[in-house]
């Protein structure tokens, strides 16, 4: 709690004041990052108590500025369990962004498509999640100033924001899938048997992030809007080799789509 306060005060002193929306610029969001009218920017390594990013495809910068008429704070580069971080470390920057005043968290990620109607390169709006990770950022002492000991599972991704996202997709003419995101620890992609299991569990997409961040937002009563870029299909009866390059290429294909969709979404959101 002390660290959250210290980092929040530090960022306020650097001009990261009163953001309306927090964004985790996950896979597919680099085009969106380009159109933020940047007012302040810091490397994670220059922010006290921030973890440092290890994945090459992520930048590791905290950005503050205007986007589609709203004040936003954005993480370019997030932290994953498979990198070796614990869940509280993964959650820390999100808690700080929300403590700074953000009223909505927007998240994107790369995910394997489980629903056989999906295709690689499409975008899925997250309607709900399954925490299949081996832990939870809310484990341990509860910080009552942030939220309750036992947060409920009601509308982590509220209907109200899903409807705005669907309306935004209609207006910009983008097909938007909808479904349940299951988070798994990675870093291995799934075997055919695991994809089959995940489908049986009720998920439409599978990935290695997002759920820890969504859980701390829920804890702090902050709504989440989540978008998954389907980078490969997990079809148990049609398994093929999947390379990192294939995943990245399909993510790239979705970047313009996500830029248009999320810009319109931010424009339409009222907070
Ligand atoms: N499984 C898990 N995580 C992923 C996948 C997948 O198939 N694709 C992108 N992230």
mmCIF file of C-alpha atoms and ligand atoms in Angstrom:
data_model
loop_
_atom_site.group_PDB
_atom_site.id
_atom_site.type_symbol
_atom_site.label_atom_id
_atom_site.label_comp_id
_atom_site.label_asym_id
_atom_site.label_seq_id
_atom_site.Cartn_x
_atom_site.Cartn_y
_atom_site.Cartn_z
ATOM 1 C CA UNK A 1 0.000 0.000 0.000
ATOM 2 C CA UNK A 2 2.883 2.352 0.874
ATOM 3 C CA UNK A 3 4.484 1.605 -2.480
ATOM 4 C CA UNK A 4 1.249 2.255 -4.363
ATOM 5 C CA UNK A 5 0.966 5.640 -2.610
ATOM 6 C CA UNK A 6 4.614 6.510 -3.215
ATOM 7 C CA UNK A 7 4.425 5.686 -6.931
ATOM 8 C CA UNK A 8 1.089 7.472 -7.353
ATOM 9 C CA UNK A 9 2.479 10.649 -5.764
ATOM 10 C CA UNK A 10 5.622 10.422 -7.883
ATOM 11 C CA UNK A 11 3.599 10.134 -11.093
ATOM 12 C CA UNK A 12 1.334 13.029 -10.113
ATOM 13 C CA UNK A 13 4.447 15.164 -9.660
ATOM 14 C CA UNK A 14 5.518 14.173 -13.188
ATOM 15 C CA UNK A 15 2.244 15.343 -14.741
ATOM 16 C CA UNK A 16 0.265 12.057 -14.811
ATOM 17 C CA UNK A 17 -2.751 13.778 -13.260
ATOM 18 C CA UNK A 18 -6.369 12.665 -13.209
ATOM 19 C CA UNK A 19 -6.556 10.226 -16.107
ATOM 20 C CA UNK A 20 -10.090 9.183 -17.064
ATOM 21 C CA UNK A 21 -9.188 5.893 -18.721
ATOM 22 C CA UNK A 22 -6.365 3.424 -18.076
ATOM 23 C CA UNK A 23 -5.224 1.315 -21.009
ATOM 24 C CA UNK A 24 -3.007 -1.740 -21.114
ATOM 25 C CA UNK A 25 -1.617 -1.656 -24.624
ATOM 26 C CA UNK A 26 -1.399 -5.381 -25.171
ATOM 27 C CA UNK A 27 -1.048 -7.192 -28.447
ATOM 28 C CA UNK A 28 -2.665 -5.353 -31.367
ATOM 29 C CA UNK A 29 -2.566 -1.939 -29.732
ATOM 30 C CA UNK A 30 0.664 -0.414 -31.064
ATOM 31 C CA UNK A 31 -1.244 1.574 -33.722
ATOM 32 C CA UNK A 32 -3.440 2.982 -30.978
ATOM 33 C CA UNK A 33 -0.353 4.003 -28.987
ATOM 34 C CA UNK A 34 0.756 6.097 -31.986
ATOM 35 C CA UNK A 35 -2.277 8.369 -31.853
ATOM 36 C CA UNK A 36 -2.099 9.290 -28.173
ATOM 37 C CA UNK A 37 -1.328 12.988 -27.929
ATOM 38 C CA UNK A 38 1.478 12.428 -25.398
ATOM 39 C CA UNK A 39 1.752 14.884 -22.490
ATOM 40 C CA UNK A 40 4.074 12.811 -20.289
ATOM 41 C CA UNK A 41 6.036 9.602 -20.751
ATOM 42 C CA UNK A 42 8.369 7.588 -18.505
ATOM 43 C CA UNK A 43 10.292 4.336 -18.863
ATOM 44 C CA UNK A 44 9.268 1.764 -16.276
ATOM 45 C CA UNK A 45 12.862 1.743 -15.033
ATOM 46 C CA UNK A 46 12.525 5.419 -14.078
ATOM 47 C CA UNK A 47 9.347 4.892 -12.033
ATOM 48 C CA UNK A 48 9.877 3.942 -8.375
ATOM 49 C CA UNK A 49 8.591 0.457 -7.461
ATOM 50 C CA UNK A 50 7.641 -0.406 -11.062
ATOM 51 C CA UNK A 51 8.644 -3.834 -12.329
ATOM 52 C CA UNK A 52 10.796 -3.929 -15.460
ATOM 53 C CA UNK A 53 9.585 -5.487 -18.708
ATOM 54 C CA UNK A 54 11.466 -8.482 -20.087
ATOM 55 C CA UNK A 55 9.540 -9.412 -23.252
ATOM 56 C CA UNK A 56 11.192 -8.065 -26.418
ATOM 57 C CA UNK A 57 7.886 -7.329 -28.175
ATOM 58 C CA UNK A 58 6.792 -4.924 -25.400
ATOM 59 C CA UNK A 59 8.258 -1.448 -24.832
ATOM 60 C CA UNK A 60 8.061 -0.787 -21.082
ATOM 61 C CA UNK A 61 6.778 2.779 -20.955
ATOM 62 C CA UNK A 62 4.011 4.556 -19.092
ATOM 63 C CA UNK A 63 2.288 7.139 -21.297
ATOM 64 C CA UNK A 64 -0.097 9.936 -20.357
ATOM 65 C CA UNK A 65 -2.009 12.063 -22.823
ATOM 66 C CA UNK A 66 -5.202 12.683 -24.781
ATOM 67 C CA UNK A 67 -6.974 10.175 -26.975
ATOM 68 C CA UNK A 68 -10.338 10.706 -28.674
ATOM 69 C CA UNK A 69 -11.154 13.566 -26.334
ATOM 70 C CA UNK A 70 -10.318 11.745 -23.077
ATOM 71 C CA UNK A 71 -7.343 11.843 -20.705
ATOM 72 C CA UNK A 72 -5.689 8.428 -20.815
ATOM 73 C CA UNK A 73 -2.859 6.688 -19.022
ATOM 74 C CA UNK A 74 -1.414 3.743 -20.919
ATOM 75 C CA UNK A 75 1.013 0.931 -20.218
ATOM 76 C CA UNK A 76 3.078 0.101 -23.278
ATOM 77 C CA UNK A 77 4.291 -3.285 -22.112
ATOM 78 C CA UNK A 78 2.644 -5.449 -19.495
ATOM 79 C CA UNK A 79 3.836 -8.161 -17.142
ATOM 80 C CA UNK A 80 3.050 -11.848 -17.483
ATOM 81 C CA UNK A 81 3.198 -14.696 -14.999
ATOM 82 C CA UNK A 82 5.274 -16.783 -17.445
ATOM 83 C CA UNK A 83 8.046 -14.163 -17.260
ATOM 84 C CA UNK A 84 8.473 -15.045 -13.602
ATOM 85 C CA UNK A 85 6.602 -12.172 -11.932
ATOM 86 C CA UNK A 86 4.242 -12.898 -9.081
ATOM 87 C CA UNK A 87 0.631 -11.792 -9.355
ATOM 88 C CA UNK A 88 0.973 -8.796 -7.048
ATOM 89 C CA UNK A 89 3.827 -7.465 -9.177
ATOM 90 C CA UNK A 90 1.727 -7.925 -12.319
ATOM 91 C CA UNK A 91 -1.114 -6.013 -10.667
ATOM 92 C CA UNK A 92 0.963 -3.157 -9.239
ATOM 93 C CA UNK A 93 1.027 -0.779 -12.252
ATOM 94 C CA UNK A 94 -2.713 -1.287 -12.767
ATOM 95 C CA UNK A 95 -3.458 -0.395 -9.168
ATOM 96 C CA UNK A 96 -1.337 2.731 -9.576
ATOM 97 C CA UNK A 97 -3.151 3.790 -12.785
ATOM 98 C CA UNK A 98 -6.498 3.346 -11.060
ATOM 99 C CA UNK A 99 -5.344 5.147 -7.899
ATOM 100 C CA UNK A 100 -4.391 8.084 -10.130
ATOM 101 C CA UNK A 101 -8.096 8.376 -10.884
ATOM 102 C CA UNK A 102 -8.904 6.291 -13.991
ATOM 103 C CA UNK A 103 -12.578 5.225 -14.039
ATOM 104 C CA UNK A 104 -12.316 2.520 -16.704
ATOM 105 C CA UNK A 105 -9.662 -0.037 -17.665
ATOM 106 C CA UNK A 106 -9.249 -1.023 -21.317
ATOM 107 C CA UNK A 107 -7.198 -4.155 -21.982
ATOM 108 C CA UNK A 108 -6.131 -6.015 -25.074
ATOM 109 C CA UNK A 109 -4.349 -9.309 -25.510
ATOM 110 C CA UNK A 110 -3.366 -11.995 -27.981
ATOM 111 C CA UNK A 111 -5.403 -15.145 -27.693
ATOM 112 C CA UNK A 112 -5.861 -18.525 -29.264
ATOM 113 C CA UNK A 113 -9.325 -18.988 -30.780
ATOM 114 C CA UNK A 114 -11.244 -21.860 -29.209
ATOM 115 C CA UNK A 115 -14.669 -21.128 -30.694
ATOM 116 C CA UNK A 116 -14.507 -22.863 -34.108
ATOM 117 C CA UNK A 117 -16.463 -20.020 -35.736
ATOM 118 C CA UNK A 118 -13.577 -17.606 -35.108
ATOM 119 C CA UNK A 119 -10.721 -16.909 -37.530
ATOM 120 C CA UNK A 120 -7.144 -15.777 -36.913
ATOM 121 C CA UNK A 121 -6.897 -11.986 -37.238
ATOM 122 C CA UNK A 122 -10.368 -11.312 -35.796
ATOM 123 C CA UNK A 123 -11.116 -9.384 -32.611
ATOM 124 C CA UNK A 124 -13.184 -10.769 -29.740
ATOM 125 C CA UNK A 125 -14.856 -8.587 -27.126
ATOM 126 C CA UNK A 126 -14.379 -10.236 -23.733
ATOM 127 C CA UNK A 127 -17.746 -10.832 -22.063
ATOM 128 C CA UNK A 128 -16.368 -12.746 -19.078
ATOM 129 C CA UNK A 129 -13.295 -14.662 -17.983
ATOM 130 C CA UNK A 130 -12.147 -17.891 -16.376
ATOM 131 C CA UNK A 131 -9.137 -17.627 -14.070
ATOM 132 C CA UNK A 132 -7.151 -20.757 -14.895
ATOM 133 C CA UNK A 133 -3.906 -19.178 -13.678
ATOM 134 C CA UNK A 134 -2.184 -20.726 -10.663
ATOM 135 C CA UNK A 135 -2.949 -17.751 -8.415
ATOM 136 C CA UNK A 136 -4.689 -14.452 -7.810
ATOM 137 C CA UNK A 137 -3.285 -10.951 -7.159
ATOM 138 C CA UNK A 138 -5.746 -10.508 -4.293
ATOM 139 C CA UNK A 139 -4.234 -13.384 -2.311
ATOM 140 C CA UNK A 140 -2.791 -12.301 1.046
ATOM 141 C CA UNK A 141 -3.585 -9.268 3.167
ATOM 142 C CA UNK A 142 -6.555 -7.296 1.871
ATOM 143 C CA UNK A 143 -6.126 -3.557 1.477
ATOM 144 C CA UNK A 144 -9.532 -2.333 2.620
ATOM 145 C CA UNK A 145 -8.811 1.160 1.191
ATOM 146 C CA UNK A 146 -8.721 -0.444 -2.272
ATOM 147 C CA UNK A 147 -11.626 -2.849 -2.049
ATOM 148 C CA UNK A 148 -13.353 -5.711 -0.244
ATOM 149 C CA UNK A 149 -11.829 -9.004 0.941
ATOM 150 C CA UNK A 150 -14.255 -11.015 -1.214
ATOM 151 C CA UNK A 151 -15.052 -9.107 -4.416
ATOM 152 C CA UNK A 152 -17.908 -10.674 -6.341
ATOM 153 C CA UNK A 153 -17.776 -11.933 -9.905
ATOM 154 C CA UNK A 154 -20.626 -9.794 -11.165
ATOM 155 C CA UNK A 155 -19.948 -7.913 -14.392
ATOM 156 C CA UNK A 156 -16.175 -7.691 -14.334
ATOM 157 C CA UNK A 157 -16.699 -6.574 -17.964
ATOM 158 C CA UNK A 158 -19.973 -4.649 -17.530
ATOM 159 C CA UNK A 159 -22.736 -5.029 -20.111
ATOM 160 C CA UNK A 160 -22.969 -1.262 -20.417
ATOM 161 C CA UNK A 161 -19.443 -1.048 -21.828
ATOM 162 C CA UNK A 162 -19.895 -4.164 -23.977
ATOM 163 C CA UNK A 163 -22.858 -2.460 -25.614
ATOM 164 C CA UNK A 164 -20.829 0.686 -26.289
ATOM 165 C CA UNK A 165 -18.074 -1.467 -27.826
ATOM 166 C CA UNK A 166 -20.583 -3.251 -30.063
ATOM 167 C CA UNK A 167 -22.103 0.058 -31.113
ATOM 168 C CA UNK A 168 -18.615 1.436 -31.840
ATOM 169 C CA UNK A 169 -17.831 -1.650 -33.955
ATOM 170 C CA UNK A 170 -21.053 -1.145 -35.937
ATOM 171 C CA UNK A 171 -20.277 2.503 -36.539
ATOM 172 C CA UNK A 172 -16.771 1.864 -37.849
ATOM 173 C CA UNK A 173 -17.886 -1.241 -39.756
ATOM 174 C CA UNK A 174 -15.800 -3.835 -37.950
ATOM 175 C CA UNK A 175 -16.991 -7.380 -37.245
ATOM 176 C CA UNK A 176 -16.664 -8.029 -33.536
ATOM 177 C CA UNK A 177 -16.770 -11.494 -31.996
ATOM 178 C CA UNK A 178 -17.834 -11.940 -28.375
ATOM 179 C CA UNK A 179 -16.876 -14.535 -25.842
ATOM 180 C CA UNK A 180 -15.246 -15.857 -22.707
ATOM 181 C CA UNK A 181 -11.477 -15.512 -22.214
ATOM 182 C CA UNK A 182 -9.626 -18.170 -20.251
ATOM 183 C CA UNK A 183 -6.200 -17.289 -18.821
ATOM 184 C CA UNK A 184 -3.568 -19.998 -18.622
ATOM 185 C CA UNK A 185 -0.025 -19.617 -17.302
ATOM 186 C CA UNK A 186 1.934 -20.387 -20.482
ATOM 187 C CA UNK A 187 4.489 -19.959 -21.920
ATOM 188 C CA UNK A 188 3.688 -23.129 -23.889
ATOM 189 C CA UNK A 189 0.728 -22.952 -26.229
ATOM 190 C CA UNK A 190 -1.770 -25.718 -25.628
ATOM 191 C CA UNK A 191 -1.743 -29.290 -26.804
ATOM 192 C CA UNK A 192 -4.761 -30.496 -28.759
ATOM 193 C CA UNK A 193 -6.060 -32.222 -25.643
ATOM 194 C CA UNK A 194 -5.731 -28.984 -23.679
ATOM 195 C CA UNK A 195 -7.601 -26.972 -26.332
ATOM 196 C CA UNK A 196 -10.371 -29.569 -26.130
ATOM 197 C CA UNK A 197 -10.432 -29.271 -22.343
ATOM 198 C CA UNK A 198 -10.582 -25.454 -22.538
ATOM 199 C CA UNK A 199 -13.505 -25.639 -24.952
ATOM 200 C CA UNK A 200 -15.277 -28.012 -22.582
ATOM 201 C CA UNK A 201 -14.698 -25.508 -19.756
ATOM 202 C CA UNK A 202 -16.721 -22.941 -21.665
ATOM 203 C CA UNK A 203 -14.108 -20.584 -23.120
ATOM 204 C CA UNK A 204 -14.051 -19.024 -26.587
ATOM 205 C CA UNK A 205 -10.436 -17.843 -26.427
ATOM 206 C CA UNK A 206 -7.312 -18.640 -24.399
ATOM 207 C CA UNK A 207 -4.360 -16.441 -23.487
ATOM 208 C CA UNK A 208 -1.705 -15.715 -20.872
ATOM 209 C CA UNK A 209 -2.677 -12.334 -19.439
ATOM 210 C CA UNK A 210 -5.516 -9.911 -18.618
ATOM 211 C CA UNK A 211 -7.237 -11.798 -15.803
ATOM 212 C CA UNK A 212 -4.903 -10.594 -12.995
ATOM 213 C CA UNK A 213 -5.330 -6.986 -14.146
ATOM 214 C CA UNK A 214 -9.109 -7.367 -14.480
ATOM 215 C CA UNK A 215 -9.300 -8.831 -10.960
ATOM 216 C CA UNK A 216 -7.553 -5.866 -9.316
ATOM 217 C CA UNK A 217 -9.801 -3.501 -11.283
ATOM 218 C CA UNK A 218 -12.886 -5.370 -10.059
ATOM 219 C CA UNK A 219 -11.488 -5.230 -6.528
ATOM 220 C CA UNK A 220 -11.300 -1.425 -6.880
ATOM 221 C CA UNK A 221 -14.827 -1.314 -8.437
ATOM 222 C CA UNK A 222 -13.429 -0.200 -11.793
ATOM 223 C CA UNK A 223 -15.134 -1.601 -14.934
ATOM 224 C CA UNK A 224 -13.058 -3.391 -17.561
ATOM 225 C CA UNK A 225 -13.432 -3.449 -21.338
ATOM 226 C CA UNK A 226 -11.368 -6.276 -22.853
ATOM 227 C CA UNK A 227 -10.446 -7.068 -26.440
ATOM 228 C CA UNK A 228 -8.723 -10.266 -27.599
ATOM 229 C CA UNK A 229 -6.940 -10.468 -30.917
ATOM 230 C CA UNK A 230 -7.332 -14.023 -32.176
ATOM 231 C CA UNK A 231 -3.796 -14.797 -33.346
ATOM 232 C CA UNK A 232 -4.142 -18.534 -33.985
ATOM 233 C CA UNK A 233 -6.851 -21.158 -33.786
ATOM 234 C CA UNK A 234 -6.789 -23.889 -31.163
ATOM 235 C CA UNK A 235 -8.705 -26.600 -32.964
ATOM 236 C CA UNK A 236 -8.029 -29.948 -31.297
ATOM 237 C CA UNK A 237 -8.872 -31.963 -34.425
ATOM 238 C CA UNK A 238 -6.923 -29.729 -36.794
ATOM 239 C CA UNK A 239 -3.678 -29.118 -34.948
ATOM 240 C CA UNK A 240 -0.876 -27.439 -36.879
ATOM 241 C CA UNK A 241 2.525 -26.108 -35.825
ATOM 242 C CA UNK A 242 2.238 -22.482 -34.618
ATOM 243 C CA UNK A 243 5.250 -20.183 -34.646
ATOM 244 C CA UNK A 244 5.726 -16.969 -32.665
ATOM 245 C CA UNK A 245 6.036 -15.183 -36.040
ATOM 246 C CA UNK A 246 2.613 -16.492 -37.107
ATOM 247 C CA UNK A 247 1.088 -15.168 -33.871
ATOM 248 C CA UNK A 248 2.797 -11.762 -34.259
ATOM 249 C CA UNK A 249 1.768 -11.457 -37.934
ATOM 250 C CA UNK A 250 -1.872 -12.095 -37.146
ATOM 251 C CA UNK A 251 -1.678 -9.621 -34.288
ATOM 252 C CA UNK A 252 -0.279 -7.021 -36.699
ATOM 253 C CA UNK A 253 -3.218 -7.604 -39.039
ATOM 254 C CA UNK A 254 -5.579 -6.590 -36.249
ATOM 255 C CA UNK A 255 -3.793 -3.372 -35.290
ATOM 256 C CA UNK A 256 -5.678 -1.008 -37.614
ATOM 257 C CA UNK A 257 -8.960 -2.636 -36.654
ATOM 258 C CA UNK A 258 -8.278 -2.197 -32.952
ATOM 259 C CA UNK A 259 -7.129 1.370 -33.425
ATOM 260 C CA UNK A 260 -10.401 2.314 -35.143
ATOM 261 C CA UNK A 261 -12.560 0.325 -32.766
ATOM 262 C CA UNK A 262 -11.008 1.520 -29.513
ATOM 263 C CA UNK A 263 -10.774 5.139 -30.646
ATOM 264 C CA UNK A 264 -14.503 5.117 -31.421
ATOM 265 C CA UNK A 265 -15.191 3.278 -28.151
ATOM 266 C CA UNK A 266 -13.287 5.904 -26.123
ATOM 267 C CA UNK A 267 -15.061 8.693 -27.987
ATOM 268 C CA UNK A 268 -18.466 7.215 -27.114
ATOM 269 C CA UNK A 269 -17.794 6.260 -23.487
ATOM 270 C CA UNK A 270 -19.226 8.536 -20.821
ATOM 271 C CA UNK A 271 -17.559 8.380 -17.418
HETATM 272 N N1 LIG B 1 -2.817 -20.147 -26.329
HETATM 273 C C1 LIG B 1 -2.452 -19.394 -25.289
HETATM 274 N N2 LIG B 1 -2.073 -18.138 -25.416
HETATM 275 C C2 LIG B 1 -2.066 -17.610 -26.633
HETATM 276 C C3 LIG B 1 -2.423 -18.348 -27.762
HETATM 277 C C4 LIG B 1 -2.829 -19.690 -27.601
HETATM 278 O O1 LIG B 1 -3.156 -20.415 -28.560
HETATM 279 N N3 LIG B 1 -2.297 -17.536 -28.830
HETATM 280 C C5 LIG B 1 -1.879 -16.332 -28.354
HETATM 281 N N4 LIG B 1 -1.748 -16.377 -27.026
#
